[in-house]
Amino acid sequence: MINTRVTIPEGLRNTQVVARLAEQSGIAADEFNAVLANPSQLQLPTWANGATEGFLFPETYVFDTEPTAVQILSDMTAHFNTVADQIDFVAKAEALGVSPYDAVTIASIIERETRDPVYGPDIAQVIYNRLAQGMPLQMDSTVGYAVNSQGGTVTTTDEERANPSPYNTYVHPGLPPGAISNPGKNSLTSAVNPTHGDYIYFVTVNPDTGETKFSSDAAGHDANVAEFQVWCRANADRCG
């Protein structure tokens, strides 16, 4: 007889994961937080350096007996390792010249920037190209993490983009210090399999459908932004 089933979707940050685990398992959130604060009992890869954000793999987990917080979180990190092995994550990251830890961070950004996995490899291309050119990433998803946004709008404000958090890639160059979400297999795969090209911009021109357009110059980007602004005018309550 199945006693406990927990389902975690892609793209949640740890605080959101804990809230869902507590609700679905009946285990107090404090118990999960205590394990995450001292993750030595979890099956994290050595190169995670004790970080847990980005390594709680989103999936449905079923337990035949009543699990503990340690068991649930251990299964999640173990599943991350399994998927990473399946897609040759570490070797492919190193072949791109990035650490696997940074590749998880890239995957976590991809996860938050698109809901359609078809765009993941192109978003990865944009990230790698901007890093190579010394351009700030300027990803709104990192701002959302920095200000602990709970969603509701698809844009960020000037004040939010000025937040001094090290996770804010409008303010700080390079990657944030760690993952901003817990990515799924598609985003992890995209992070180490970027398409090749000269894209340095992208815009989700229709957040309802997820349609995303890419460009390699400011003129193309401005045209895509204008298309997004048309959507915003029709959906003013969702644009900050």
XYZ file of C-alpha atoms in Angstrom:
240
model
C 0.000 0.000 0.000
C 1.356 3.422 -0.984
C 1.530 5.707 2.009
C 3.162 8.828 0.631
C 3.446 10.423 -2.803
C 5.073 13.806 -3.377
C 5.221 15.658 -6.683
C 7.556 18.575 -7.307
C 7.368 20.441 -10.638
C 10.356 21.932 -12.407
C 11.640 25.386 -11.598
C 10.807 25.826 -7.913
C 13.359 27.310 -5.523
C 14.161 25.393 -2.354
C 11.771 27.367 -0.163
C 8.923 26.508 -2.524
C 10.002 22.863 -2.699
C 9.979 22.625 1.094
C 6.504 24.142 1.300
C 5.142 21.585 -1.154
C 6.928 18.671 0.477
C 5.554 19.652 3.870
C 2.025 19.978 2.514
C 2.089 16.667 0.649
C 3.977 14.555 3.190
C 2.661 15.925 6.468
C 6.237 16.411 7.668
C 6.957 19.814 9.203
C 8.816 22.265 6.981
C 11.320 22.787 9.804
C 12.431 19.170 9.435
C 13.215 19.637 5.751
C 14.967 22.940 6.431
C 17.106 21.333 9.128
C 18.312 18.701 6.668
C 19.036 21.300 3.989
C 20.994 23.374 6.502
C 23.203 20.355 7.233
C 23.110 18.339 4.003
C 25.816 15.813 4.861
C 23.144 13.084 4.911
C 22.103 13.797 1.326
C 23.545 12.217 -1.789
C 24.900 15.432 -3.257
C 27.675 15.270 -5.852
C 31.017 16.274 -4.363
C 31.267 19.197 -6.770
C 28.057 20.694 -5.335
C 30.187 21.844 -2.381
C 27.267 21.344 -0.010
C 24.829 23.476 -2.016
C 21.311 22.101 -2.297
C 19.595 24.727 -4.464
C 19.468 23.231 -7.935
C 19.954 19.633 -6.791
C 16.454 18.718 -5.535
C 15.352 17.000 -8.702
C 11.725 17.710 -9.698
C 9.761 14.486 -10.041
C 7.046 12.373 -8.432
C 8.394 10.263 -5.583
C 6.465 7.355 -4.099
C 7.195 5.771 -0.726
C 5.694 2.465 0.409
C 6.416 3.314 4.024
C 6.157 6.610 5.835
C 9.336 8.504 4.872
C 11.433 10.951 6.838
C 12.568 14.339 5.583
C 16.040 12.877 5.072
C 14.678 10.032 2.951
C 12.650 12.308 0.706
C 15.459 14.790 0.141
C 17.989 11.979 -0.316
C 15.842 10.448 -3.028
C 15.655 13.816 -4.769
C 19.411 14.368 -4.771
C 20.046 10.746 -5.756
C 17.711 11.194 -8.718
C 19.633 14.313 -9.713
C 22.797 12.205 -9.830
C 21.071 9.551 -11.931
C 19.850 12.077 -14.485
C 23.215 13.859 -14.567
C 24.881 10.545 -15.363
C 22.309 9.744 -18.052
C 23.014 12.968 -19.942
C 26.795 12.939 -19.317
C 26.363 16.274 -17.566
C 29.778 16.655 -15.936
C 31.870 15.745 -18.977
C 29.806 17.942 -21.297
C 30.025 20.903 -18.917
C 33.783 20.561 -18.687
C 34.015 20.302 -22.488
C 32.285 23.691 -22.641
C 34.823 25.133 -20.220
C 32.471 25.516 -17.275
C 32.299 23.692 -13.980
C 29.359 21.333 -13.482
C 28.290 23.569 -10.583
C 28.066 26.575 -12.912
C 26.271 24.444 -15.492
C 23.577 23.693 -12.896
C 23.251 27.434 -12.320
C 22.836 27.941 -16.073
C 20.240 25.164 -16.186
C 18.331 26.787 -13.338
C 18.176 30.063 -15.267
C 17.002 28.295 -18.417
C 14.299 26.581 -16.370
C 12.946 29.914 -15.156
C 13.297 31.740 -18.479
C 11.178 29.406 -20.601
C 8.391 26.930 -20.116
C 8.953 25.346 -23.552
C 12.006 23.051 -23.690
C 12.400 23.664 -27.418
C 13.943 27.055 -26.576
C 16.345 25.773 -23.920
C 19.416 25.181 -26.131
C 19.076 28.636 -27.732
C 18.766 30.298 -24.321
C 21.904 28.417 -23.312
C 23.589 29.831 -26.411
C 22.636 33.361 -25.340
C 24.010 32.801 -21.834
C 27.335 31.399 -23.027
C 27.735 34.112 -25.666
C 27.057 36.899 -23.181
C 29.487 35.393 -20.680
C 32.159 35.050 -23.374
C 31.692 38.671 -24.448
C 31.709 40.016 -20.894
C 28.115 41.186 -21.183
C 25.906 41.164 -18.085
C 23.338 38.392 -18.349
C 20.452 40.707 -17.410
C 18.064 37.819 -16.822
C 14.786 38.763 -15.143
C 14.627 35.301 -13.588
C 17.662 36.125 -11.453
C 16.000 39.342 -10.325
C 12.940 37.351 -9.314
C 15.113 35.114 -7.160
C 16.949 38.103 -5.685
C 13.737 39.809 -4.563
C 11.926 36.556 -3.717
C 9.198 37.287 -6.237
C 6.186 35.007 -6.099
C 5.160 35.741 -9.667
C 2.023 37.503 -10.796
C 3.702 39.693 -13.408
C 5.978 38.743 -16.289
C 8.209 41.811 -15.996
C 10.465 43.347 -13.364
C 10.559 46.937 -12.140
C 13.457 49.404 -12.209
C 13.656 49.127 -8.430
C 13.837 45.334 -8.565
C 16.520 45.414 -11.265
C 18.609 47.680 -9.011
C 18.500 45.246 -6.071
C 22.085 44.718 -4.812
C 21.706 40.955 -4.309
C 24.627 38.960 -5.759
C 21.989 36.956 -7.641
C 20.890 40.011 -9.629
C 22.561 39.714 -13.035
C 21.570 43.250 -13.976
C 23.847 44.564 -11.216
C 26.577 41.912 -11.093
C 28.523 40.499 -14.051
C 28.812 36.799 -14.732
C 26.704 34.041 -13.267
C 24.951 34.327 -9.908
C 26.703 32.494 -7.050
C 24.419 29.477 -7.372
C 21.246 28.063 -8.819
C 18.010 30.064 -8.752
C 15.699 27.059 -9.116
C 15.687 23.290 -9.258
C 15.861 22.433 -12.963
C 14.509 19.350 -14.678
C 16.140 17.075 -17.222
C 15.365 19.244 -20.258
C 17.020 22.332 -18.799
C 20.004 20.369 -17.493
C 20.424 18.890 -20.966
C 20.119 22.304 -22.621
C 22.732 23.805 -20.312
C 25.404 21.426 -21.603
C 24.146 21.220 -25.198
C 23.797 24.838 -26.330
C 23.126 25.581 -29.953
C 25.902 27.360 -31.810
C 25.436 30.836 -33.209
C 25.667 34.528 -32.410
C 22.480 35.091 -30.420
C 22.936 37.483 -27.499
C 19.304 38.467 -26.888
C 15.966 36.739 -26.476
C 12.455 37.871 -25.629
C 9.386 35.834 -24.767
C 7.104 37.802 -27.043
C 3.943 35.998 -25.932
C 3.999 34.743 -22.333
C 0.670 32.977 -22.884
C 2.056 30.675 -25.569
C 5.693 30.883 -24.486
C 6.767 31.976 -27.975
C 10.330 33.245 -27.737
C 12.388 35.090 -30.348
C 16.161 35.438 -30.521
C 18.452 38.039 -32.052
C 22.120 38.804 -32.496
C 21.941 42.597 -32.573
C 20.186 45.488 -30.879
C 17.912 46.195 -33.838
C 16.536 42.673 -33.849
C 16.146 42.770 -30.091
C 14.290 46.080 -30.212
C 11.854 44.630 -32.745
C 11.201 41.645 -30.487
C 10.738 43.908 -27.464
C 8.210 45.949 -29.447
C 6.290 42.753 -30.183
C 6.295 41.881 -26.483
C 5.072 45.380 -25.625
C 2.067 44.839 -27.888
C 1.226 41.791 -25.780
C 1.765 43.833 -22.607
C -0.636 46.531 -23.708
C -3.270 43.844 -24.142
C -2.383 42.303 -20.771
C -1.533 45.354 -18.683
C -2.354 43.656 -15.393
C 0.463 41.158 -15.972
C 3.170 43.652 -16.912
C 4.663 45.584 -14.015
